[in-house]
Coordinates of C-alpha atoms in Angstrom, one line a residue:
X1 CA 0.0 0.0 0.0
X2 CA 1.0 3.6 -0.4
X3 CA 3.0 5.0 2.6
X4 CA 0.4 7.8 3.1
X5 CA -2.5 5.4 3.3
X6 CA -1.7 4.6 6.9
X7 CA -1.9 8.2 8.1
X8 CA 0.5 11.0 9.0
X9 CA 1.8 9.4 12.2
X10 CA 2.9 6.3 10.3
X11 CA 4.5 8.0 7.3
X12 CA 7.9 8.7 8.9
X13 CA 8.1 5.2 10.4
X14 CA 7.4 3.6 7.0
X15 CA 9.8 5.9 5.3
X16 CA 12.5 4.9 7.7
X17 CA 12.1 1.2 6.9
X18 CA 11.7 1.7 3.2
X19 CA 15.0 3.5 3.1
X20 CA 16.6 0.8 5.1
X21 CA 15.3 -1.8 2.7
X22 CA 16.7 0.0 -0.3
X23 CA 20.1 0.5 1.5
X24 CA 20.2 -3.2 2.1
X25 CA 19.4 -4.1 -1.5
X26 CA 22.9 -5.5 -2.2
X27 CA 22.5 -7.8 0.8
X28 CA 19.0 -8.8 -0.1
X29 CA 19.8 -9.3 -3.8
X30 CA 22.7 -11.5 -2.9
X31 CA 20.4 -13.6 -0.7
X32 CA 18.0 -13.9 -3.5
X33 CA 20.7 -15.3 -5.8
X34 CA 21.7 -17.8 -3.1
X35 CA 18.0 -18.9 -2.8
X36 CA 17.9 -19.2 -6.6
X37 CA 20.9 -21.6 -6.4
X38 CA 20.0 -23.6 -3.3
X39 CA 16.3 -23.3 -2.8
X40 CA 16.9 -22.4 0.9
X41 CA 14.8 -19.4 2.0
X42 CA 16.6 -16.3 3.4
X43 CA 13.7 -15.5 5.7
X44 CA 13.7 -18.6 7.9
X45 CA 13.0 -20.0 11.3
X46 CA 15.8 -20.0 13.9
X47 CA 16.3 -23.8 13.9
X48 CA 17.8 -23.6 10.4
X49 CA 20.7 -21.6 11.6
X50 CA 20.9 -22.9 15.2
X51 CA 19.9 -26.6 15.2
X52 CA 21.9 -27.3 18.4
X53 CA 20.0 -24.8 20.6
X54 CA 16.9 -26.5 21.9
X55 CA 15.6 -23.3 23.5
X56 CA 14.7 -21.8 20.1
X57 CA 11.6 -24.0 19.8
X58 CA 10.0 -21.7 22.3
X59 CA 10.5 -18.5 20.3
X60 CA 8.5 -19.0 17.0
X61 CA 7.9 -15.3 16.6
X62 CA 11.6 -14.6 15.8
X63 CA 13.3 -15.3 12.5
X64 CA 16.5 -14.9 10.6
X65 CA 16.7 -12.7 7.6
X66 CA 19.7 -14.1 5.8
X67 CA 22.7 -15.1 7.9
X68 CA 23.1 -11.7 9.5
X69 CA 19.9 -10.4 10.9
X70 CA 17.7 -11.7 13.7
X71 CA 14.3 -10.1 13.6
X72 CA 11.9 -10.0 16.6
X73 CA 8.6 -8.4 15.4
X74 CA 6.3 -6.7 17.9
X75 CA 2.8 -8.1 17.5
X76 CA 1.1 -7.0 20.7
X77 CA -0.5 -3.5 20.5
X78 CA 1.1 -1.0 22.9
X79 CA 4.1 -3.1 23.8
X80 CA 7.1 -0.9 24.3
X81 CA 9.6 -3.5 25.7
X82 CA 10.3 -6.8 24.0
X83 CA 11.8 -9.9 25.4
X84 CA 14.1 -11.3 22.7
X85 CA 15.9 -14.6 22.8
X86 CA 19.4 -14.6 21.3
X87 CA 20.4 -18.1 20.1
X88 CA 23.4 -19.8 21.6
X89 CA 26.5 -20.3 19.5
X90 CA 26.9 -16.7 18.5
X91 CA 27.5 -13.2 19.9
X92 CA 24.9 -10.6 18.9
X93 CA 24.7 -6.8 18.3
X94 CA 21.7 -4.7 18.8
X95 CA 21.4 -3.1 15.3
X96 CA 20.3 0.3 16.6
X97 CA 22.6 0.7 19.6
X98 CA 25.6 -1.6 18.8
X99 CA 25.3 -3.1 22.2
X100 CA 26.9 -6.6 22.2
X101 CA 25.4 -9.6 23.9
X102 CA 26.3 -13.2 24.5
X103 CA 24.0 -15.7 22.9
X104 CA 21.9 -18.2 24.8
X105 CA 20.0 -15.7 26.8
X106 CA 16.9 -13.6 26.9
X107 CA 17.3 -9.8 26.7
X108 CA 14.9 -7.0 27.2
X109 CA 15.0 -4.3 24.5
X110 CA 13.2 -1.1 23.9
X111 CA 10.5 -1.5 21.3
X112 CA 8.8 1.8 20.7
X113 CA 6.5 1.9 17.7
X114 CA 9.2 3.2 15.4
X115 CA 12.0 0.7 16.4
X116 CA 11.8 -2.9 15.3
X117 CA 13.9 -5.1 17.6
X118 CA 16.7 -6.1 15.3
X119 CA 20.0 -7.9 16.1
X120 CA 23.0 -8.8 14.0
X121 CA 25.1 -11.9 14.4
X122 CA 28.8 -11.3 15.2
X123 CA 31.0 -12.0 12.2
X124 CA 28.4 -10.6 9.7
X125 CA 29.4 -8.8 6.6
X126 CA 26.6 -6.5 5.4
X127 CA 26.9 -4.5 2.1
X128 CA 24.9 -1.4 1.8
X129 CA 23.9 0.4 -1.4
X130 CA 23.6 4.1 -2.2
X131 CA 20.2 5.6 -1.5
X132 CA 17.8 5.1 -4.4
X133 CA 14.1 5.5 -4.8
X134 CA 13.4 2.4 -6.8
X135 CA 15.3 -0.7 -8.1
X136 CA 15.2 0.8 -11.6
X137 CA 17.9 3.2 -10.5
X138 CA 21.6 2.2 -10.6
X139 CA 22.9 1.5 -7.2
X140 CA 26.5 1.3 -6.2
X141 CA 28.1 -0.1 -3.0
X142 CA 28.1 2.8 -0.5
X143 CA 29.6 1.0 2.5
X144 CA 30.3 -2.5 3.9
X145 CA 29.7 -2.9 7.6
X146 CA 31.4 -5.7 9.5
X147 CA 30.3 -6.9 13.0
X148 CA 33.4 -8.5 14.5
X149 CA 33.5 -11.5 16.7
X150 CA 33.9 -14.5 14.3
X151 CA 35.4 -15.3 10.9
X152 CA 32.9 -15.1 8.1
X153 CA 32.2 -15.0 4.4
X154 CA 29.6 -13.3 2.2
X155 CA 29.1 -13.8 -1.5
X156 CA 28.1 -10.4 -3.0
X157 CA 26.2 -11.0 -6.2
X158 CA 25.7 -8.3 -8.8
X159 CA 24.1 -8.2 -12.3
X160 CA 22.4 -5.5 -14.3
X161 CA 19.2 -5.9 -12.3
X162 CA 17.0 -5.5 -15.3
X163 CA 17.5 -8.3 -17.9
X164 CA 18.0 -12.0 -18.2
X165 CA 21.6 -11.5 -19.2
X166 CA 22.7 -13.3 -16.1
X167 CA 21.5 -16.5 -17.7
X168 CA 24.3 -16.0 -20.2
X169 CA 26.9 -15.5 -17.5
X170 CA 26.7 -11.7 -17.3
X171 CA 27.0 -11.3 -13.6
X172 CA 29.7 -11.1 -11.0
X173 CA 30.2 -12.7 -7.6
X174 CA 32.7 -11.2 -5.1
X175 CA 33.6 -13.3 -2.1
X176 CA 34.1 -11.1 1.0
X177 CA 36.0 -12.6 3.9
X178 CA 36.4 -11.3 7.4
X179 CA 39.5 -12.5 9.3
X180 CA 38.5 -11.8 12.9
X181 CA 42.0 -12.3 14.4
X182 CA 43.6 -10.0 11.9
X183 CA 40.6 -7.6 11.9
X184 CA 40.8 -7.5 8.1
X185 CA 38.2 -7.7 5.3
X186 CA 39.5 -9.2 2.0
X187 CA 37.8 -10.0 -1.3
X188 CA 38.3 -12.4 -4.1
X189 CA 36.9 -12.2 -7.6
X190 CA 35.7 -9.2 -9.5
X191 CA 36.0 -6.0 -7.4
X192 CA 32.7 -4.7 -6.1
X193 CA 34.0 -1.2 -5.5
X194 CA 37.1 0.7 -6.6
X195 CA 40.3 0.6 -4.5
X196 CA 40.0 4.3 -3.9
X197 CA 36.8 3.6 -2.0
X198 CA 38.2 1.1 0.5
X199 CA 37.4 3.5 3.2
X200 CA 33.8 2.4 2.8
X201 CA 34.5 -0.6 5.1
X202 CA 33.1 0.1 8.6
X203 CA 34.0 -2.2 11.5
X204 CA 31.5 -1.9 14.3
X205 CA 32.7 -1.2 17.8
X206 CA 30.2 -2.7 20.1
X207 CA 29.6 -2.0 23.8
X208 CA 29.4 -5.2 25.9
X209 CA 26.3 -6.0 27.9

């Protein structure tokens, strides 16, 4: 539906998340390619990523959005604080505050109407695109954010976004690798951004909780 159809109070909230969605398009598009290759969904229940944590069976309202994001939607009207379970086997960052938490515990997070409880798994590599108003516009990589805490890889997939030329091999995949001990991000394959733009890499400094 149109943003304005929900009323003036909702407009800035919807705008906030629409902008975030477009910023995350390189991440989302890469996930779509992986789903095309494997059939595995990128919006998925926690057990697919954390099969060794039996506690996750009690938290069906949470889900993973790709390998990086844990989403905990607020579904009760008027709820301003949300109990979120963070699966064991990983460290977690609050996306909005960069607070870092150990996995395997329940945490209370602020959940005002304009802030979706959102966590990022330590070790995640998240590519962001330049701000665009639709997917018909050309989008370049604006920044790559790394959440330290574990070694990780991310395959950044890119094609023209408009045609079926990818079926003829006209696409590129860049493997991004984070070496947590060295605190270094490297890439293999076609460059996804120019060497002059290497300052676009951001390593999150989290505050422990």
